[in-house]
JSON list of C-alpha atoms and ligand atoms in Angstrom, two decimals:
[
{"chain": "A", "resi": 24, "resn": "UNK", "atom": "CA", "xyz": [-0.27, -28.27, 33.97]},
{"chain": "A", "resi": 25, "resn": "UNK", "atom": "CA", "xyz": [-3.09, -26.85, 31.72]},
{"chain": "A", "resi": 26, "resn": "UNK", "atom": "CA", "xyz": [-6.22, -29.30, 31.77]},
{"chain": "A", "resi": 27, "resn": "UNK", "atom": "CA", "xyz": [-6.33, -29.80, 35.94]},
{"chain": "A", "resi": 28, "resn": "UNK", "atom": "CA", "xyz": [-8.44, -27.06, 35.56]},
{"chain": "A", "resi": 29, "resn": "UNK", "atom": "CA", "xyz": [-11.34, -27.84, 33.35]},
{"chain": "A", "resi": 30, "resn": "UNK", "atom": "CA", "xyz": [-14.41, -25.88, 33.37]},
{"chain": "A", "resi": 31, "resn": "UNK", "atom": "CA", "xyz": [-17.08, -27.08, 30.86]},
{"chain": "A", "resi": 32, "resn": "UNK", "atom": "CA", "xyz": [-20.64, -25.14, 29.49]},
{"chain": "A", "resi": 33, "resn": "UNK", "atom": "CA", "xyz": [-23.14, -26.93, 27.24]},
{"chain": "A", "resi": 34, "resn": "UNK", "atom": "CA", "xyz": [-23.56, -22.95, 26.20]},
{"chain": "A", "resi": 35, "resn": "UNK", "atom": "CA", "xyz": [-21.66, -19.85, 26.70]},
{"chain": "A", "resi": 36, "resn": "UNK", "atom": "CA", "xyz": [-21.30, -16.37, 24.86]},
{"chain": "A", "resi": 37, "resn": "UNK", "atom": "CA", "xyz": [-17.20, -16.87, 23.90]},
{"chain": "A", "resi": 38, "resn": "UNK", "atom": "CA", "xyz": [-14.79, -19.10, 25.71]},
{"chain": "A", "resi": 39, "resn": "UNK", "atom": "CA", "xyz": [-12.36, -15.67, 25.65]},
{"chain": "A", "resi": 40, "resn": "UNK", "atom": "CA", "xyz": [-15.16, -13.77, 26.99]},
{"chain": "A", "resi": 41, "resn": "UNK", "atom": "CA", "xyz": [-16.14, -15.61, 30.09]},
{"chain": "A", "resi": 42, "resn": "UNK", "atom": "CA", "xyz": [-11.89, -16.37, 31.08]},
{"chain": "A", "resi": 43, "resn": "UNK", "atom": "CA", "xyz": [-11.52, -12.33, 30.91]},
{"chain": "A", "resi": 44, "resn": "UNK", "atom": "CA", "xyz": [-14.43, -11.70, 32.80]},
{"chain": "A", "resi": 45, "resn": "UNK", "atom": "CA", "xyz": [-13.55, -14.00, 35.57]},
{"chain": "A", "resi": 46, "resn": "UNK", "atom": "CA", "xyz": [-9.53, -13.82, 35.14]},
{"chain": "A", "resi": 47, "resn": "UNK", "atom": "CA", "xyz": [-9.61, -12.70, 38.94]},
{"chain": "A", "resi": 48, "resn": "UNK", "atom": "CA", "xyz": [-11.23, -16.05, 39.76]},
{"chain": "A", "resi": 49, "resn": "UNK", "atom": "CA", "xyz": [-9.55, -18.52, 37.58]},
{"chain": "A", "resi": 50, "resn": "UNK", "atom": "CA", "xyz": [-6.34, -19.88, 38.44]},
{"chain": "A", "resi": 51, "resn": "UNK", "atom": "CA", "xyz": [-3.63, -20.15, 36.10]},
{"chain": "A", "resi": 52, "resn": "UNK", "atom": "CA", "xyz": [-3.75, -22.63, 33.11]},
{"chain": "A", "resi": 53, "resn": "UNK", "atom": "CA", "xyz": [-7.54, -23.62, 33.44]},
{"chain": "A", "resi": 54, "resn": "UNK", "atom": "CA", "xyz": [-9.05, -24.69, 30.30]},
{"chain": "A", "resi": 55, "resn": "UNK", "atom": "CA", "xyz": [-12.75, -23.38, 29.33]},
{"chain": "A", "resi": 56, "resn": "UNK", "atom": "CA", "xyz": [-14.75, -25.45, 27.21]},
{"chain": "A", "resi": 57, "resn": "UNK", "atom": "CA", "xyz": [-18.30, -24.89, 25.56]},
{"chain": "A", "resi": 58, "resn": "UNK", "atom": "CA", "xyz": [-20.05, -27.13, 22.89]},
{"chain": "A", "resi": 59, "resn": "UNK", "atom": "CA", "xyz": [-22.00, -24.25, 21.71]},
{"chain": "A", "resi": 60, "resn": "UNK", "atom": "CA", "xyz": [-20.68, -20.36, 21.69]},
{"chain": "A", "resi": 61, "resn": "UNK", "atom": "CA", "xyz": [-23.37, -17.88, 20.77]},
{"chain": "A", "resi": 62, "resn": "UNK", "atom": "CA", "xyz": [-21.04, -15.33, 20.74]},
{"chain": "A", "resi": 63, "resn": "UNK", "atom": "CA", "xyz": [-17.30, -16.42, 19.33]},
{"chain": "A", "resi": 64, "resn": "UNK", "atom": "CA", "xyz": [-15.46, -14.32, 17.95]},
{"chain": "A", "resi": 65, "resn": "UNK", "atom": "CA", "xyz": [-12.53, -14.78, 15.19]},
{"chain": "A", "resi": 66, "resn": "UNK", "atom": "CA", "xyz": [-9.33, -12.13, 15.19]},
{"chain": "A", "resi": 67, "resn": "UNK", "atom": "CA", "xyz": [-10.32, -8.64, 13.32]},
{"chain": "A", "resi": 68, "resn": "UNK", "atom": "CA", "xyz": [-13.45, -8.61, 14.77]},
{"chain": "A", "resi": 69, "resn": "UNK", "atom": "CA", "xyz": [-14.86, -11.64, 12.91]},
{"chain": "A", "resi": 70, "resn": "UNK", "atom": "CA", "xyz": [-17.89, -13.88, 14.43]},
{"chain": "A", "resi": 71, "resn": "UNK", "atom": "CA", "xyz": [-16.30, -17.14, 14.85]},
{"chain": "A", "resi": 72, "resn": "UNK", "atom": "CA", "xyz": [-19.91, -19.36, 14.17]},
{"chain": "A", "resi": 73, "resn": "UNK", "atom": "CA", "xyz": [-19.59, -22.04, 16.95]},
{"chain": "A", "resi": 74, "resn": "UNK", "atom": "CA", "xyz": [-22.42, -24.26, 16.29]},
{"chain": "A", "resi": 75, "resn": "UNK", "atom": "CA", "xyz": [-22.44, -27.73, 18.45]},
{"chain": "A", "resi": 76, "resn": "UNK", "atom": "CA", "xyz": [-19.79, -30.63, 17.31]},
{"chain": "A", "resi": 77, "resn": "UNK", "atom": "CA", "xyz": [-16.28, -28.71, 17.78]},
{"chain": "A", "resi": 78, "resn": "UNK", "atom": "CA", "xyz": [-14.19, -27.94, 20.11]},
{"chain": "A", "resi": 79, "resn": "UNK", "atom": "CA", "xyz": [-14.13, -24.46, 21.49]},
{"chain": "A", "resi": 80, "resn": "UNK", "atom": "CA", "xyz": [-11.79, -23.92, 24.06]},
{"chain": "A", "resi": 81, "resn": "UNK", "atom": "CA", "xyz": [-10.03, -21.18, 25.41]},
{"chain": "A", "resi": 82, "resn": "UNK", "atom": "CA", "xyz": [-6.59, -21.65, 27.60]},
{"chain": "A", "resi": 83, "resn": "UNK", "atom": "CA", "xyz": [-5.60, -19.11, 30.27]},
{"chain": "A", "resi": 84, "resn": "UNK", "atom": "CA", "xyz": [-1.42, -18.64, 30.95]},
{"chain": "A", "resi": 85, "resn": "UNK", "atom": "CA", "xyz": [-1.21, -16.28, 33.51]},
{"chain": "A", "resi": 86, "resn": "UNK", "atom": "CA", "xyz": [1.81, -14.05, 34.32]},
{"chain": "A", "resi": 87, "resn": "UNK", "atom": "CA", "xyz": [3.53, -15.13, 31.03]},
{"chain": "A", "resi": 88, "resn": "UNK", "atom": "CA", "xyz": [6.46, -12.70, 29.94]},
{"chain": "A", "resi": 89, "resn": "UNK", "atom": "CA", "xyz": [6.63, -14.35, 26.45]},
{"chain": "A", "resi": 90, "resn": "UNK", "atom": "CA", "xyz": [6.16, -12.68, 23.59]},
{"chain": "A", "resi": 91, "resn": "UNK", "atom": "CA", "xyz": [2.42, -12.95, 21.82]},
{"chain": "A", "resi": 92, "resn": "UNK", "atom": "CA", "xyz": [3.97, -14.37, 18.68]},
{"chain": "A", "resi": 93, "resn": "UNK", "atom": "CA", "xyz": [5.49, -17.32, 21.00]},
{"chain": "A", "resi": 94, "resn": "UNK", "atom": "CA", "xyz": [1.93, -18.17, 21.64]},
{"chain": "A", "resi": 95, "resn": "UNK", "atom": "CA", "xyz": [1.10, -18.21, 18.46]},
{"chain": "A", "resi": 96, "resn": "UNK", "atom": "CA", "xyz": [3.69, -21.07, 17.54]},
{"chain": "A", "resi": 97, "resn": "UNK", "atom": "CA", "xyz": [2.53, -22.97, 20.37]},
{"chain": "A", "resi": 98, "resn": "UNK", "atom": "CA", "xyz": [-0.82, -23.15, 19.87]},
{"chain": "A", "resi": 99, "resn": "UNK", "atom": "CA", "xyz": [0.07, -23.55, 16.13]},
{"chain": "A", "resi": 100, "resn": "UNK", "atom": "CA", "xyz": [1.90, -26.04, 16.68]},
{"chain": "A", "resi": 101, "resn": "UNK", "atom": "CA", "xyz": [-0.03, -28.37, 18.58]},
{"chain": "A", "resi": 102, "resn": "UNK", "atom": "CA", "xyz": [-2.72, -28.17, 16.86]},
{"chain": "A", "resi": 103, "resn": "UNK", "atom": "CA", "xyz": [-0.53, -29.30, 13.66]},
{"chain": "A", "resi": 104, "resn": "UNK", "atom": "CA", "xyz": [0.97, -32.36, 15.69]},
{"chain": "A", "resi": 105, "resn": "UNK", "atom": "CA", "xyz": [-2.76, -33.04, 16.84]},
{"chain": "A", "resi": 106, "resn": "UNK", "atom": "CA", "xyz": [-4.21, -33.06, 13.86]},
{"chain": "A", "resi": 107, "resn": "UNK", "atom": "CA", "xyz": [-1.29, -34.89, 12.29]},
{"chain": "A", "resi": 108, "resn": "UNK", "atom": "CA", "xyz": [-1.93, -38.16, 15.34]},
{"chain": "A", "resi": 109, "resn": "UNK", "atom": "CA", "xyz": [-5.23, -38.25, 13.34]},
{"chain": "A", "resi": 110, "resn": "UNK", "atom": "CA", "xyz": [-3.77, -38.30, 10.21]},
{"chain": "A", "resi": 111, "resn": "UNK", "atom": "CA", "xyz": [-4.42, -35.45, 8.79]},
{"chain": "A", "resi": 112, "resn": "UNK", "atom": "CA", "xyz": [-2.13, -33.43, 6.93]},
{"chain": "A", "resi": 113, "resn": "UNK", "atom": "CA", "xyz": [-2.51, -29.62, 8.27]},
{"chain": "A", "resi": 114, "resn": "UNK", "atom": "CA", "xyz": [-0.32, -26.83, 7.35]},
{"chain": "A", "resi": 115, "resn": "UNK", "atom": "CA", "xyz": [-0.15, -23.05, 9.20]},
{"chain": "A", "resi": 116, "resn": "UNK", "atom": "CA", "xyz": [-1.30, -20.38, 7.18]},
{"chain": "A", "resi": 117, "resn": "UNK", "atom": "CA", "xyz": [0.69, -17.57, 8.51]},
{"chain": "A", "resi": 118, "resn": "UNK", "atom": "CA", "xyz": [0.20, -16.40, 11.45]},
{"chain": "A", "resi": 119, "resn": "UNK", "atom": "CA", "xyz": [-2.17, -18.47, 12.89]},
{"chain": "A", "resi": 120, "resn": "UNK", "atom": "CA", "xyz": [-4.70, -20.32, 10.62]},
{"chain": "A", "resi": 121, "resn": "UNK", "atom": "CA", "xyz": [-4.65, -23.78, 10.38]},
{"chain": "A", "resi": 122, "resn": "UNK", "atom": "CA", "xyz": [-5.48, -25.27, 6.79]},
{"chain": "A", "resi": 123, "resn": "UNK", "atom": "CA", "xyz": [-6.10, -28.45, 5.42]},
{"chain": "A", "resi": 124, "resn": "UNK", "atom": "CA", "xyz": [-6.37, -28.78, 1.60]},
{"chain": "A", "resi": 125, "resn": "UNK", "atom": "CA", "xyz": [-6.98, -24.57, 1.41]},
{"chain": "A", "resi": 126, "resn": "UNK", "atom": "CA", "xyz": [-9.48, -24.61, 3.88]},
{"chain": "A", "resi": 127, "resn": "UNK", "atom": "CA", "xyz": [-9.82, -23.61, 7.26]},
{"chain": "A", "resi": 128, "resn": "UNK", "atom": "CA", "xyz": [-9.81, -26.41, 10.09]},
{"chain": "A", "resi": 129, "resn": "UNK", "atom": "CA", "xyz": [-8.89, -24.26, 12.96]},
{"chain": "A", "resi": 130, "resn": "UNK", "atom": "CA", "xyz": [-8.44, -20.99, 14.19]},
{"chain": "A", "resi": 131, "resn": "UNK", "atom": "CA", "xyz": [-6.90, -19.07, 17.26]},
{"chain": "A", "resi": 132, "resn": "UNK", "atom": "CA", "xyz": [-7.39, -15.88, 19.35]},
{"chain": "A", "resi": 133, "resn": "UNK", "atom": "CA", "xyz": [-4.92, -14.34, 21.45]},
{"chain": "A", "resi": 134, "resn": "UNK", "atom": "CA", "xyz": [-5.70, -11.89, 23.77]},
{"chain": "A", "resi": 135, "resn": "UNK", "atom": "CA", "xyz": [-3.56, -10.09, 26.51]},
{"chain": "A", "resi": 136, "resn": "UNK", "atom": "CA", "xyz": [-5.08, -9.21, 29.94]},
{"chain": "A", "resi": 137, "resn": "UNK", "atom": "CA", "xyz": [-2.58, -6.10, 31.06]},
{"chain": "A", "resi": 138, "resn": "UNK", "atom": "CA", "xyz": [-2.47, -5.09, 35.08]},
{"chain": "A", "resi": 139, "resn": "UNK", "atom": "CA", "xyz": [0.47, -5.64, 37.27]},
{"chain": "A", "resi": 140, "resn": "UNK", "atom": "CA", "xyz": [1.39, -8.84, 34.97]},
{"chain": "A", "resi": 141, "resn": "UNK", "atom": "CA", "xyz": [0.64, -10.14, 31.47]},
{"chain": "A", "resi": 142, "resn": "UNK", "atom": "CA", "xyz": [-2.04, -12.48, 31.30]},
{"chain": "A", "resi": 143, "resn": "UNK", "atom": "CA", "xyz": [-2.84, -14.32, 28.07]},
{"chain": "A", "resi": 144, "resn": "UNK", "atom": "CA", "xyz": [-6.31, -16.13, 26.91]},
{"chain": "A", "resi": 145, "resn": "UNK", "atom": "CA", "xyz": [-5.56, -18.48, 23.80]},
{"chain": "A", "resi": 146, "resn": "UNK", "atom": "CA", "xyz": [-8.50, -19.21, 22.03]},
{"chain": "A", "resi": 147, "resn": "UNK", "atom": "CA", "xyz": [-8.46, -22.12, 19.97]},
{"chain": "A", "resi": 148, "resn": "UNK", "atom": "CA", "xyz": [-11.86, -23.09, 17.86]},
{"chain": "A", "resi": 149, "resn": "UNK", "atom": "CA", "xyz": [-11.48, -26.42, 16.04]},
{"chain": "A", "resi": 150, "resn": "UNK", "atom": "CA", "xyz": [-13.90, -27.94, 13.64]},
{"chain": "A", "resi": 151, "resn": "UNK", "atom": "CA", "xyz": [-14.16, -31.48, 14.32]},
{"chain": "A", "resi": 152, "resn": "UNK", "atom": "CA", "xyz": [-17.69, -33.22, 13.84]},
{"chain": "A", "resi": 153, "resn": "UNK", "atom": "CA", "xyz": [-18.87, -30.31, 11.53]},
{"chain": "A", "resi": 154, "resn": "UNK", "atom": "CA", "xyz": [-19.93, -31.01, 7.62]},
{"chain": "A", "resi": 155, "resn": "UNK", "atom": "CA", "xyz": [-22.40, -28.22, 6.48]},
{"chain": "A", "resi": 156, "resn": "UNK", "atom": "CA", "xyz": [-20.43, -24.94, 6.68]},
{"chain": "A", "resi": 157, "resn": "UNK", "atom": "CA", "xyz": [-23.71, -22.55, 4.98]},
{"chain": "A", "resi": 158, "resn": "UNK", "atom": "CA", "xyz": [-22.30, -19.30, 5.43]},
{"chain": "A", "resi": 159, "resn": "UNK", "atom": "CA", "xyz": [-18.93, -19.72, 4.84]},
{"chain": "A", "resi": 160, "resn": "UNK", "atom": "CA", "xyz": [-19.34, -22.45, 2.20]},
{"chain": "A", "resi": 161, "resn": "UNK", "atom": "CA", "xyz": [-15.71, -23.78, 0.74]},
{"chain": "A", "resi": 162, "resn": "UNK", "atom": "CA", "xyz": [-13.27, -21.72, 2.63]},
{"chain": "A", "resi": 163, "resn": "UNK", "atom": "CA", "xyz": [-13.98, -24.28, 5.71]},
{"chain": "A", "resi": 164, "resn": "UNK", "atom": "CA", "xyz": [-13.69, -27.98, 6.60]},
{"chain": "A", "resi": 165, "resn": "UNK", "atom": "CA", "xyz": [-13.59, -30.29, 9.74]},
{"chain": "A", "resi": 166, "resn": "UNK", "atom": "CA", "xyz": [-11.59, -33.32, 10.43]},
{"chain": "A", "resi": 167, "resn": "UNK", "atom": "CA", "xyz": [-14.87, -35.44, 9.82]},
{"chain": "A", "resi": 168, "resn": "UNK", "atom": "CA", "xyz": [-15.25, -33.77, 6.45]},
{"chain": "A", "resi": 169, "resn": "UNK", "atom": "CA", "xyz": [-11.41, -34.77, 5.97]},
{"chain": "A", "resi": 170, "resn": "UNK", "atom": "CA", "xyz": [-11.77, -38.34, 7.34]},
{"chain": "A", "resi": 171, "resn": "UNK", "atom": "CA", "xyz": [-15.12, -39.79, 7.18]},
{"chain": "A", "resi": 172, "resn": "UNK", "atom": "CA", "xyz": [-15.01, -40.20, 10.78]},
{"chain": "A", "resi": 173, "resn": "UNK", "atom": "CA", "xyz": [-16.73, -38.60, 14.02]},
{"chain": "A", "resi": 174, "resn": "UNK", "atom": "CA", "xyz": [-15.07, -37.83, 16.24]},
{"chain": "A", "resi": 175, "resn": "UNK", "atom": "CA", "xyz": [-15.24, -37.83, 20.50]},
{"chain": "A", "resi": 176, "resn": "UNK", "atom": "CA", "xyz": [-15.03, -34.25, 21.42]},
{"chain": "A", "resi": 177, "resn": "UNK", "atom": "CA", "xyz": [-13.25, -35.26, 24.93]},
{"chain": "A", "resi": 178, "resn": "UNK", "atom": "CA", "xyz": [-10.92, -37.60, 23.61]},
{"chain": "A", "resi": 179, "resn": "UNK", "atom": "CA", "xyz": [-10.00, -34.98, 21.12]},
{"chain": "A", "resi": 180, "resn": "UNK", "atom": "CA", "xyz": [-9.71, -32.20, 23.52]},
{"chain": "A", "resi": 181, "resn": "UNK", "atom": "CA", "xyz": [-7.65, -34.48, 26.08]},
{"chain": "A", "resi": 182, "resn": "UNK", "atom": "CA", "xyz": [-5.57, -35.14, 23.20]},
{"chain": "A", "resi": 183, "resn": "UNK", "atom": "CA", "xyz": [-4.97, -31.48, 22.46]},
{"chain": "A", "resi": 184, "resn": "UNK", "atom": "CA", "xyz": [-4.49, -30.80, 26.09]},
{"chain": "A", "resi": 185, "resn": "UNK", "atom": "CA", "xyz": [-1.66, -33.65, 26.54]},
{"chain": "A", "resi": 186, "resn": "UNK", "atom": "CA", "xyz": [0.04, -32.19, 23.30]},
{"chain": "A", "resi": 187, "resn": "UNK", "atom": "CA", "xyz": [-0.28, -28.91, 24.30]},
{"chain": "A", "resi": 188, "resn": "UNK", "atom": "CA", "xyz": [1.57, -29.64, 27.81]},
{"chain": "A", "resi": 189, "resn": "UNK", "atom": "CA", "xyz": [4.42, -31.24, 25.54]},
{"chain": "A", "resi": 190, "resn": "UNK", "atom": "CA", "xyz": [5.09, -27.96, 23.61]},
{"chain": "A", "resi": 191, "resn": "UNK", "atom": "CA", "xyz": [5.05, -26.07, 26.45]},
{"chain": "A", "resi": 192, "resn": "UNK", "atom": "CA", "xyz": [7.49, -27.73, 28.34]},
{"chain": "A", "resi": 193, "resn": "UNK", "atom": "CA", "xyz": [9.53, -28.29, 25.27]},
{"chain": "A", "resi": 194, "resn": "UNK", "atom": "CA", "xyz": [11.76, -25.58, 24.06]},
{"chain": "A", "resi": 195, "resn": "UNK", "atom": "CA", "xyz": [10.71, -23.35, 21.42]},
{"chain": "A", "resi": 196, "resn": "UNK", "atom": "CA", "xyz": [12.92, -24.06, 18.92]},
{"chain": "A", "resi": 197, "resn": "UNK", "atom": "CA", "xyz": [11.81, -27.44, 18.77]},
{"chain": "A", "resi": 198, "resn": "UNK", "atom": "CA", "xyz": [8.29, -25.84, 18.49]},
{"chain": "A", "resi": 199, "resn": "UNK", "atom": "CA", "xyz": [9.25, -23.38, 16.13]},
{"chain": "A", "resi": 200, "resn": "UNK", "atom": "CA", "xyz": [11.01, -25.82, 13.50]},
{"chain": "A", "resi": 201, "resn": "UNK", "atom": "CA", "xyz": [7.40, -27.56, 13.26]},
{"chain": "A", "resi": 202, "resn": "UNK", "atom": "CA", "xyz": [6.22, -24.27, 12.45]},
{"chain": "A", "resi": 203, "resn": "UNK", "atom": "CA", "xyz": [7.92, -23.58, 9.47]},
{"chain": "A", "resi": 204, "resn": "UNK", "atom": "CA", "xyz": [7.87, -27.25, 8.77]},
{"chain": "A", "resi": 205, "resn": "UNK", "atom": "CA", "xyz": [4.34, -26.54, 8.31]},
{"chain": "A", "resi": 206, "resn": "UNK", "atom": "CA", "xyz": [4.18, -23.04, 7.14]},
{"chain": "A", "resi": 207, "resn": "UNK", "atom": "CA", "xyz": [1.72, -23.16, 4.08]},
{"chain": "A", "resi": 208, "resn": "UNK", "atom": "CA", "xyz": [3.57, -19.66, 2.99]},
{"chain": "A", "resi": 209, "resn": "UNK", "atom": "CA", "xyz": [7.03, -20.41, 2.83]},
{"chain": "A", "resi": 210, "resn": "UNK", "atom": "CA", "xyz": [7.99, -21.40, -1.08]},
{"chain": "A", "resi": 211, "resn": "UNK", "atom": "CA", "xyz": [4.80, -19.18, -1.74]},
{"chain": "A", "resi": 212, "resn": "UNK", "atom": "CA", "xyz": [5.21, -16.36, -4.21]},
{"chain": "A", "resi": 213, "resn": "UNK", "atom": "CA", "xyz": [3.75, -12.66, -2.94]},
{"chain": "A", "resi": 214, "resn": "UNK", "atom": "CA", "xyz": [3.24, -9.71, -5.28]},
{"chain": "A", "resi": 215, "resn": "UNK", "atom": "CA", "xyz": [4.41, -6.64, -3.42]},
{"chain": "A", "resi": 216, "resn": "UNK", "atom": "CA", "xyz": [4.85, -3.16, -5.11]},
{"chain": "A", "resi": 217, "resn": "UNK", "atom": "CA", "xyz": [4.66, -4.49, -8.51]},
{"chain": "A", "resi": 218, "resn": "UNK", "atom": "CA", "xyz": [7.32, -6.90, -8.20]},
{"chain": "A", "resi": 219, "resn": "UNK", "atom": "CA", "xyz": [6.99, -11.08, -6.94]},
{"chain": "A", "resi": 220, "resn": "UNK", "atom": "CA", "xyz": [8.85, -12.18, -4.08]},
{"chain": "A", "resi": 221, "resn": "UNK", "atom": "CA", "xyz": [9.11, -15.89, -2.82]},
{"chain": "A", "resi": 222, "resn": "UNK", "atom": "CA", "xyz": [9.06, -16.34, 0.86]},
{"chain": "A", "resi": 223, "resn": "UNK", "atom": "CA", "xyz": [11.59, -18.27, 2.07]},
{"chain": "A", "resi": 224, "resn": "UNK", "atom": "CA", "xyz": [11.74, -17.67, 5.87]},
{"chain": "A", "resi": 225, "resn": "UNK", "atom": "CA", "xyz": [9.62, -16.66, 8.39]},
{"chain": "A", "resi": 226, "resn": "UNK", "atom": "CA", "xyz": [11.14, -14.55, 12.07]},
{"chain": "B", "resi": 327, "resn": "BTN", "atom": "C1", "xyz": [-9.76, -16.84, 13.98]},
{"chain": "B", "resi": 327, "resn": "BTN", "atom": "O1", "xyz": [-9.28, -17.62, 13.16]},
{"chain": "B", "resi": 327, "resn": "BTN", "atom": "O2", "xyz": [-10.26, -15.78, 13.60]},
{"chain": "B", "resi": 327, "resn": "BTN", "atom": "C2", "xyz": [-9.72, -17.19, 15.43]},
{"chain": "B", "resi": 327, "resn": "BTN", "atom": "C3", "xyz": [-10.91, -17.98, 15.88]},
{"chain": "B", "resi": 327, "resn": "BTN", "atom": "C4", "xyz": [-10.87, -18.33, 17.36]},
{"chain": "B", "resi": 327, "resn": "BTN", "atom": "C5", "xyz": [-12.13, -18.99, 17.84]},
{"chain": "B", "resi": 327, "resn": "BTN", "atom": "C6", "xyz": [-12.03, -19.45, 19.25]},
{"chain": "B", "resi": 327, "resn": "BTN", "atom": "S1", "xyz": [-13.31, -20.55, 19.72]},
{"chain": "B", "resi": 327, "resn": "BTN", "atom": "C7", "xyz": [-12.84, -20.46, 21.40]},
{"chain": "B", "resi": 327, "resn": "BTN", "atom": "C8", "xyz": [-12.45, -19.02, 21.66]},
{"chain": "B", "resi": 327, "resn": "BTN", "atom": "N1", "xyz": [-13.60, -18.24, 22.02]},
{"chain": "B", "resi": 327, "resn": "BTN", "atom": "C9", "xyz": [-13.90, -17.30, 21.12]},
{"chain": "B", "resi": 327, "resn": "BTN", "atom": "O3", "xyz": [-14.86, -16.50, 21.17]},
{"chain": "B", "resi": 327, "resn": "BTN", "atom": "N2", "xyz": [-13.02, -17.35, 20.11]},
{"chain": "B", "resi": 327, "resn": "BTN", "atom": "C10", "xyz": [-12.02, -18.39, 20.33]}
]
């Protein structure tokens, strides 16, 4: 199960970074957690700015066949179902941003290790205690900023961990009919080669 494996840092460089250097060493479905990152990093080469009060974790699945998209639902997903226990009302921004209100709550990195298998480090970065967001202003928030509330960073992370087992061992269909449950684009209107389209379905 992901979480008997737990290895914590008060500081690291990236989460991702220290599971692929040390994927050798690290036995399937360990968790890495750090309260600070000095060095995250968002998809598209973006600096994910991990400063102390969320949850940065990254999840190793080792020898996994699926495809990357079916890790993107999963982790999607149960972050949405987390988030929703606390009340919150997330949706998915397609493929894999999690929103509240139009702003960003949580984000997530896949990345593939290739050699005789498929190994796969999911990278999840959560803002949960943080309220000042300088640099990127509006186009962020944190369940404390949505609530009111701080939060415990290890009952929140046990609590992602226990939901995260559940969709895992759950089918994907089940996972994937949250997903578009949640799926902030579908009903949204995109302007493609001069004409407007409305989403209805994602695949
Ligand atoms: C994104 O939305 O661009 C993805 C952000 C992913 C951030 C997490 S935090 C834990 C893990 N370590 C990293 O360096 N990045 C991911």
């Amino acid at each position: 199960m992901i979480g008997d494996n737990i290895i914590t840092f008060e500081k690291i460089t990236s989460t991702n970074d220290f599971v692929k250097e040390n994927i050798s060493n690290l036995q399937n479905e360990t968790i890495v957690v750090s309260g600070v990152q000095t060095k995250g990093r968002g998809r598209s080469n973006h600096t994910w700015h991990s400063d102390e009060g969320n949850l940065y974790v990254s999840i190793l699945l080792k020898d996994t066949d699926i495809e990357p998209f079916e890790h993107v639902i999963n982790a999607s997903v149960s972050l949405i179902r987390l988030l929703e226990k606390y009340n919150l009302e997330p949706v998915i921004k397609y493929p894999n941003d999690i929103l509240i209100g139009h702003q960003k709550i949580a984000g997530i990195l896949i990345e593939r290790v290739i050699s005789n298998q498929i190994d796969c480090v999911v990278g999840i970065g959560l803002n949960v205690n943080q309220v000042q967001f300088n640099m990127l202003g509006d186009k962020a928030t944190s369940m404390k900023k949505r609530s009111g509330n701080r939060y415990d960073l290890d009952i929140v992370l046990s609590d992602l961990i226990k939901i995260y087992n559940e969709v895992l061992r759950k089918d994907l269909n089940s996972a994937f009919t949250d997903y578009k449950r949640l799926s902030y684009v579908i009903g949204k209107y995109v302007d493609f080669n001069h004409n407007r389209y409305i989403i209805k379905d994602v695949e």
